[in-house]
Short mmCIF file of C-alpha atoms in Angstrom, two decimals:
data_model
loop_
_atom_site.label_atom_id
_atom_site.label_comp_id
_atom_site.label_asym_id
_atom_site.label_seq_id
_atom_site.Cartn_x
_atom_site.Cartn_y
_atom_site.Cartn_z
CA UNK A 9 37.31 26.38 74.51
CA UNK A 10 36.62 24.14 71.34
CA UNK A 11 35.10 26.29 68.07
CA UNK A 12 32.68 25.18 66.68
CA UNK A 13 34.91 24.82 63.24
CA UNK A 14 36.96 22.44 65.31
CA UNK A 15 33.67 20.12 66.57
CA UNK A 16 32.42 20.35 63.21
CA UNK A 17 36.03 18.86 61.74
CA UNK A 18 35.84 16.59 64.61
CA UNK A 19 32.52 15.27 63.92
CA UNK A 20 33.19 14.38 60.37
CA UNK A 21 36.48 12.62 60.83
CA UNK A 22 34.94 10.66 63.28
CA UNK A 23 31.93 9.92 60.98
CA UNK A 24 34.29 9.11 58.50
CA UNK A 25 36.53 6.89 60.75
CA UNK A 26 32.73 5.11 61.75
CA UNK A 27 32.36 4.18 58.09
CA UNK A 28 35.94 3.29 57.32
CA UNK A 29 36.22 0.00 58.72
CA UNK A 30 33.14 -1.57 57.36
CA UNK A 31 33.81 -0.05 52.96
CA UNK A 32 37.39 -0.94 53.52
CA UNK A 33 36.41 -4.81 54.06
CA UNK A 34 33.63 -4.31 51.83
CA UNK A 35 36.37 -3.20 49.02
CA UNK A 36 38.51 -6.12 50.27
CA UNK A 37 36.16 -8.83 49.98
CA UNK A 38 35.12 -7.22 46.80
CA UNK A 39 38.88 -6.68 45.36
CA UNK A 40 39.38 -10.89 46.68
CA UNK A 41 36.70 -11.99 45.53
CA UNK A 42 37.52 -10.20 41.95
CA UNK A 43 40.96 -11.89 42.23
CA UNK A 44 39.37 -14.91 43.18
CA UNK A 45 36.99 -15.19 40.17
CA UNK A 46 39.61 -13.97 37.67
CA UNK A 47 42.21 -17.39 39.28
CA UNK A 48 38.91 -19.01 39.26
CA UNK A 49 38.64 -18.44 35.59
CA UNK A 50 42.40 -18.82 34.49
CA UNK A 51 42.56 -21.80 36.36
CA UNK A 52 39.23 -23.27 34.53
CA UNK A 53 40.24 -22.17 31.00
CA UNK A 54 43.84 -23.65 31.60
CA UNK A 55 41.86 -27.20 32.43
CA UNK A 56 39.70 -26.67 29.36
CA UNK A 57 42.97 -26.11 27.68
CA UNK A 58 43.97 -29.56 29.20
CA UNK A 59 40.70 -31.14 28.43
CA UNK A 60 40.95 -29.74 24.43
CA UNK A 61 44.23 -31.00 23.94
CA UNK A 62 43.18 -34.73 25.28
CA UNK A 63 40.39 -34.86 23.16
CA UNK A 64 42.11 -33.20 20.55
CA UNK A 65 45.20 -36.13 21.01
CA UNK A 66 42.24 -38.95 21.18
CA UNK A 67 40.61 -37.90 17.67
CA UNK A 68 44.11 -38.00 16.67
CA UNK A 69 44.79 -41.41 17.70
CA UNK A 70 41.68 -42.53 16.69
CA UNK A 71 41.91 -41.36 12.67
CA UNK A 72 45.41 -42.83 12.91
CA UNK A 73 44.18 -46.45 14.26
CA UNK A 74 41.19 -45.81 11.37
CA UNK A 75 43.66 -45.26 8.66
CA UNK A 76 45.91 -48.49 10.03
CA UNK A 77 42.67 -50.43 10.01
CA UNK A 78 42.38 -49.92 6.36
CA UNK A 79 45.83 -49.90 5.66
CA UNK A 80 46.14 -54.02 7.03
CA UNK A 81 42.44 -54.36 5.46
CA UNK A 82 43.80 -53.39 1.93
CA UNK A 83 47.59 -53.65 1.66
CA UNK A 84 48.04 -57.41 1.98
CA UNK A 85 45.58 -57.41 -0.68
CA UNK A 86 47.26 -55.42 -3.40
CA UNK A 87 50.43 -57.32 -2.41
CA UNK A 88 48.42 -60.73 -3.26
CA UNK A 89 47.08 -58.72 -6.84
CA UNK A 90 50.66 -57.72 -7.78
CA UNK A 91 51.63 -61.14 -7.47
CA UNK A 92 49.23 -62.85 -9.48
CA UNK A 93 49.82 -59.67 -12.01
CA UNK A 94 53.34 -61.38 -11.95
CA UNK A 95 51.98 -64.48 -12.82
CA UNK A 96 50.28 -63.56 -15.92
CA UNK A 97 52.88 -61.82 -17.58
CA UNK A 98 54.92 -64.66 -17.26
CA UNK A 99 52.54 -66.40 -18.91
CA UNK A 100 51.68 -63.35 -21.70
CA UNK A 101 55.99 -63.15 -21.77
CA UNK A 102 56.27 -66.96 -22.40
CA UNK A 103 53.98 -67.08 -25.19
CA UNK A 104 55.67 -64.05 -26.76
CA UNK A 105 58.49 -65.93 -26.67
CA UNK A 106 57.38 -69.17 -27.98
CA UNK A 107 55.47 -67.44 -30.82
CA UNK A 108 58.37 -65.30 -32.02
CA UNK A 109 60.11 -68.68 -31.60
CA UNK A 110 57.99 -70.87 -33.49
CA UNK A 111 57.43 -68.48 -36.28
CA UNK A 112 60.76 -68.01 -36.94
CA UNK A 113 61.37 -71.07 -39.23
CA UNK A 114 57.62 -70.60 -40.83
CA UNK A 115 58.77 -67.18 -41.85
CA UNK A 116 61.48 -68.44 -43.95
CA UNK A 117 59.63 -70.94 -45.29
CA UNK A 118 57.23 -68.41 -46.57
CA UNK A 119 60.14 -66.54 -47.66
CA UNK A 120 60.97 -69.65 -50.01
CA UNK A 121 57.72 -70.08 -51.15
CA UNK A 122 57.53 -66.45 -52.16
CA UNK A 123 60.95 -66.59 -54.18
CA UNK A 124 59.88 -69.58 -55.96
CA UNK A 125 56.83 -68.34 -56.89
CA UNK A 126 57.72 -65.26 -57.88
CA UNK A 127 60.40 -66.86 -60.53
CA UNK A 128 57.64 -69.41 -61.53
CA UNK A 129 55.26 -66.26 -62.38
CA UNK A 130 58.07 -64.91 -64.19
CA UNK A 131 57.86 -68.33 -66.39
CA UNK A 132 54.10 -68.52 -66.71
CA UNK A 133 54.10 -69.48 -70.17
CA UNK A 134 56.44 -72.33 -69.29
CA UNK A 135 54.39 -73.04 -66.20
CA UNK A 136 50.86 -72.38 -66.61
CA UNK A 137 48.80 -73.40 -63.68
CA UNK A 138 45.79 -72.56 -62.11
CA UNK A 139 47.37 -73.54 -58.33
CA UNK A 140 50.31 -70.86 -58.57
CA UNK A 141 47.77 -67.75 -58.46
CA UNK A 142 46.34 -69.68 -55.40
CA UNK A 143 49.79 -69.91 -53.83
CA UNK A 144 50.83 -66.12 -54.28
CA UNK A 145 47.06 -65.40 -52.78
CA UNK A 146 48.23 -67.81 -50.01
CA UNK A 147 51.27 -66.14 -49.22
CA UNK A 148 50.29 -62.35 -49.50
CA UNK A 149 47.36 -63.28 -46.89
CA UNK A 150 49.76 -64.97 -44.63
CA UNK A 151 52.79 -62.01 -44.84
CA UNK A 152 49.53 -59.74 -44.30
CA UNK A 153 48.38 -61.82 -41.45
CA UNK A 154 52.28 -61.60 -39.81
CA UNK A 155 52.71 -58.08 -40.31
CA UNK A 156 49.58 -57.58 -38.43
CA UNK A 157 50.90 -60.00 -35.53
CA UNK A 158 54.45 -58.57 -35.96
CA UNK A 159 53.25 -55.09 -34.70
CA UNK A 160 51.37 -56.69 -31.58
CA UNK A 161 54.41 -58.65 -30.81
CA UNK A 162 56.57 -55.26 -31.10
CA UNK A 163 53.73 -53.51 -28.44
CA UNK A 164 54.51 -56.49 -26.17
CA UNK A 165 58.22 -56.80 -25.86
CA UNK A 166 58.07 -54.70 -22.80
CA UNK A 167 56.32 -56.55 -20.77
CA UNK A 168 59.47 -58.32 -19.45
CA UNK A 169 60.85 -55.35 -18.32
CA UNK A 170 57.16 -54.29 -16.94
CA UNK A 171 57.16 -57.71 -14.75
CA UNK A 172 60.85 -57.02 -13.53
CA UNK A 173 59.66 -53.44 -12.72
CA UNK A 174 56.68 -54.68 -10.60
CA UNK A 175 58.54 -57.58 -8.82
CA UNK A 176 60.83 -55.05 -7.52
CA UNK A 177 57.82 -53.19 -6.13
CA UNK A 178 55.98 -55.77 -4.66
CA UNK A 179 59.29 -56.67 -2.37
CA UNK A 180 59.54 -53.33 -1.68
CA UNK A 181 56.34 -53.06 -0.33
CA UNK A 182 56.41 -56.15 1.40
CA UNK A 183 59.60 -55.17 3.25
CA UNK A 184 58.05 -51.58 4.85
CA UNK A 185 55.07 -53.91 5.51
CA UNK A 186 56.85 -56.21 7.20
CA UNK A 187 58.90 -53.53 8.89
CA UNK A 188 55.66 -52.23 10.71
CA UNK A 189 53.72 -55.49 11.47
CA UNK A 190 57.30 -56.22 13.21
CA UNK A 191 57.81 -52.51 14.63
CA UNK A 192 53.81 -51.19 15.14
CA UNK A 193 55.55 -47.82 14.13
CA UNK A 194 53.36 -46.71 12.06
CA UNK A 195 56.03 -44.65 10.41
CA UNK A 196 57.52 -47.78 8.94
CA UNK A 197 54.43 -47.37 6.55
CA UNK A 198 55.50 -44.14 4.64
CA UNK A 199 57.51 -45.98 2.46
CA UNK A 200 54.79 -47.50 0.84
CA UNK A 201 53.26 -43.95 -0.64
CA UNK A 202 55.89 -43.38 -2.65
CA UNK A 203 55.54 -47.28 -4.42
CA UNK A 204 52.08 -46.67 -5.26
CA UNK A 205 52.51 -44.27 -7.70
CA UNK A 206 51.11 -43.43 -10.77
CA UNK A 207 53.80 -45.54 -12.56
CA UNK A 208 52.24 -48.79 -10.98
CA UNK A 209 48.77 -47.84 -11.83
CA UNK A 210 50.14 -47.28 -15.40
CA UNK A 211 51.91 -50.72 -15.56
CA UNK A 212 48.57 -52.34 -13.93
CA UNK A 213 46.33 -50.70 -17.07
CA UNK A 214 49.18 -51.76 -19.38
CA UNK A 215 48.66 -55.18 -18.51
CA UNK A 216 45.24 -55.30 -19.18
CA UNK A 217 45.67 -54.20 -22.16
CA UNK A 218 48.47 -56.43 -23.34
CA UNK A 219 46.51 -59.30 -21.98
CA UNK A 220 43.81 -58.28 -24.84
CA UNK A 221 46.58 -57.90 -27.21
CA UNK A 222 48.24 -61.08 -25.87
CA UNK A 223 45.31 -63.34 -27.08
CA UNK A 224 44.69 -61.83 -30.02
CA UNK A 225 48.27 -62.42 -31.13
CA UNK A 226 48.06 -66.20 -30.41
CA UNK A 227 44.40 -66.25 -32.63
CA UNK A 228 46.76 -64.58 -35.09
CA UNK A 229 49.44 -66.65 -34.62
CA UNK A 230 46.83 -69.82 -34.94
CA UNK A 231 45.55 -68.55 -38.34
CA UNK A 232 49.27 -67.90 -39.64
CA UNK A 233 49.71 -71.76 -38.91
CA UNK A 234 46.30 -72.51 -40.61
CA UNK A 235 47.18 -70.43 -43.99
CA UNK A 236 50.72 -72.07 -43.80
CA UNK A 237 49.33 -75.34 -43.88
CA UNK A 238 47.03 -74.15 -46.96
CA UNK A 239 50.18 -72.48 -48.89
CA UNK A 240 52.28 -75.41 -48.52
CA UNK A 241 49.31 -78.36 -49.01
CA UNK A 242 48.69 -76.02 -52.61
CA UNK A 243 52.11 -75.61 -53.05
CA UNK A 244 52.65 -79.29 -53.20
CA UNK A 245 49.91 -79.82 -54.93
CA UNK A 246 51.18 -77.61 -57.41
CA UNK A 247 54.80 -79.19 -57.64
CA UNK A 248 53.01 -82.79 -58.43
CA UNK A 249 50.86 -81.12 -60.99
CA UNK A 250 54.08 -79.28 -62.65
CA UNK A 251 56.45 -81.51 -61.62
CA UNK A 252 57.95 -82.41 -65.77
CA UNK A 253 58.34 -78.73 -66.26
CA UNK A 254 59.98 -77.33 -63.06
CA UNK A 255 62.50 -80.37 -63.53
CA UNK A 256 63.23 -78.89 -66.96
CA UNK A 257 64.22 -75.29 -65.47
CA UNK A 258 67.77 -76.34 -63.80
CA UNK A 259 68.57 -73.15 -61.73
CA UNK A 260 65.15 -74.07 -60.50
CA UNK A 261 66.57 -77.36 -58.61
CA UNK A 262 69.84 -75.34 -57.86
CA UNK A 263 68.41 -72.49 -56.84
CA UNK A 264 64.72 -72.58 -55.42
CA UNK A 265 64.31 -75.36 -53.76
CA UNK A 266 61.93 -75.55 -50.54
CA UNK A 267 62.77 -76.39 -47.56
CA UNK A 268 60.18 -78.69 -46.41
CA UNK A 269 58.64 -78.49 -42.91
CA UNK A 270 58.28 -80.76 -40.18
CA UNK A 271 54.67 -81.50 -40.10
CA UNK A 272 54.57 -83.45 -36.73
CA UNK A 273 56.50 -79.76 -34.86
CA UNK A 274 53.87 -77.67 -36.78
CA UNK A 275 50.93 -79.41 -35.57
CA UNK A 276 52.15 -79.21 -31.97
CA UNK A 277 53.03 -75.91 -32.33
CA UNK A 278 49.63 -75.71 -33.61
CA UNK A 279 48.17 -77.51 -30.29
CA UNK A 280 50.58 -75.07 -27.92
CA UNK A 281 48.52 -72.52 -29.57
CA UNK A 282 45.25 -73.71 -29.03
CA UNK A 283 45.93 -74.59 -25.35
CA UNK A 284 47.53 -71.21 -24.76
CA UNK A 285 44.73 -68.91 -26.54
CA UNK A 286 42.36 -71.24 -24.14
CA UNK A 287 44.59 -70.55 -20.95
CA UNK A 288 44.00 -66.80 -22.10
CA UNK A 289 40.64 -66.73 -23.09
CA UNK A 290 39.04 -65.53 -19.94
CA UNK A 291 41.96 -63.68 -18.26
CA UNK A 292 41.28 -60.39 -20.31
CA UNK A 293 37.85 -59.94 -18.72
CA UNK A 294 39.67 -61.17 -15.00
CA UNK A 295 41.98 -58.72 -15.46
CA UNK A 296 39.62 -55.77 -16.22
CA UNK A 297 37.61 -56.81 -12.81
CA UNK A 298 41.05 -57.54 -10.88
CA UNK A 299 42.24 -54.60 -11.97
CA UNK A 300 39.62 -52.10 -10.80
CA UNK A 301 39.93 -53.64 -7.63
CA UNK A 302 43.48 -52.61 -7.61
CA UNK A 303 43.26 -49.16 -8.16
CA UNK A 304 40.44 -48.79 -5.89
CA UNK A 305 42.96 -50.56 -3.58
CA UNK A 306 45.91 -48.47 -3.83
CA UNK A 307 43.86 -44.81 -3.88
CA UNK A 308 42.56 -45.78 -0.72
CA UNK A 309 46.09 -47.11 1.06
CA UNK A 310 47.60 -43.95 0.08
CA UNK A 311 44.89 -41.61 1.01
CA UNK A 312 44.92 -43.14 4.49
CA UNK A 313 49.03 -43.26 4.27
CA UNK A 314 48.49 -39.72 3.85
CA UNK A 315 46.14 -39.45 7.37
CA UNK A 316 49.26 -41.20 8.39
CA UNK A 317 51.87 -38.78 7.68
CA UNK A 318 49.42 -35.67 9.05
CA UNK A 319 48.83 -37.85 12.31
CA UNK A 320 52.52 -37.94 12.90
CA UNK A 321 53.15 -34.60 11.93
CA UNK A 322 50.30 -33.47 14.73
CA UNK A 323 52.05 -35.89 17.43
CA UNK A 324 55.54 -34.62 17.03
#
């Protein structure tokens, strides 16, 4: 006969088994459907993940094919201004040249002059004229005048080595430039940073500058030629005027004798001059604008050549 202990036991197992069934595929669904959300999840954050690093390449590749943009925009331009920076030192170089050529023999004629009117001051009792004082005022204005033009000419004589300098940049530049319109590698551009430095920004101020400097030797230059003319017209004057008593001094004739000049060379010179300051005239104010342009140029090829370098970086 059953106890009632054992019904009771009986009872609640079989309770218990009732409700079994229906929590334990409550708890699965609930345990799946857990597992199911949590995939659900990884599997949507991994295709965010996806999604991020597409967009994330896109921006890339777009601030890359913005910095290019600029990059063809502005390079072929600062190529075309280093060129014509070329250009005019040539010019500035030739008329260096040709004044430090063409001065040459003026200086030792005023060297001459000097002498011989030193020793005729030395003999003013002998040789008392009014014209000598005007010739020594002559002269010292004139050695002033060259000292003066002497010092720009001395600030200048780099300017060859400048225009070698910036040749060799230009082809450089060209060369990577050509290298990527060839290649589209963008990398082929990287080169260029390290040519527009602050060494070509320098040498693009500088010659603005000497351009200035450039003009205002050849005025100079023009007014040397002018007070030449006026020594030697008084100093002729004064040889007519004195001629009885400077043929009386004998180491005068041996000794101090001028070399005269060649009046048709000195008046070209003295037209090379003209046509050269006028050549020159409006390139300092050119340059200034030109110049600006440059710089603005350059800072903004290697600010994008430095988007350039990131965007590659970021790719790799």
């Amino acid at each position: 006969m059953e106890s009632k202990k054992d019904t009771l036991t009986r009872k609640r197992t079989s309770t218990f088994q009732r409700y079994l069934l229906p929590i334990t595929l409550v708890s699965s669904l609930i345990v799946s459907g857990s597992v199911s959300y949590v995939v659900s999840k990884l599997n949507q954050s991994e295709s965010e993940k996806v999604f991020a690093d597409q967009s994330s390449q896109m921006k890339i590749e777009q601030m890359q094919q913005d910095s290019l943009a600029v990059i063809e925009e502005k390079t072929p331009k600062i190529l075309n201004d280093l060129n014509e920076y070329e250009k005019d030192l040539s010019e500035i170089v030739n008329q260096v040249e040709l004044v430090n050529e063409k001065l040459f023999p003026i200086r030792d004629l005023l060297e001459q002059i000097d002498s011989a009117t030193l020793v005729l001051s030395g003999v003013n009792s002998m040789v008392n004229n009014p014209l000598l004082g005007k010739v020594s005022g002559y002269v010292s204005n004139t050695n002033n005048a060259l000292t003066e033009l002497d010092a720009i000419l001395f600030r200048l004589e780099h300017l060859s080595q400048v225009k070698a300098d910036m040749k060799k940049t230009r082809e450089r530049v060209e060369q990577s430039y050509s290298d990527y319109q060839n290649s589209h590698d963008p990398v082929k551009l990287i080169d260029i940073e390290k040519e527009l430095d602050s060494e070509l920004i320098y040498q693009i101020e500088d010659i603005r500058n000497s351009t200035v400097e450039a003009h205002e030797a050849l005025e100079i230059s023009s007014k040397v030629l002018l007070s030449v003319n006026k020594t030697i017209s008084t100093y002729y004057s004064f040889q007519s005027s004195s001629e009885k008593v400077i043929q009386s001094l004998q180491f005068w004739k041996e000794k101090k004798q001028v070399t005269k000049i060649d009046q048709s060379q000195h008046e070209q010179f003295m037209k090379e001059l003209d046509e050269s300051s006028e050549r020159l005239k409006n390139l300092p104010e050119d340059l200034a604008k030109r110049s600006n342009e440059t710089i603005s140029s350059i800072n903004s090829v290697k600010s994008e050549l430095q988007m350039i370098r990131l965007t590659e970086a970021l790719q790799d």
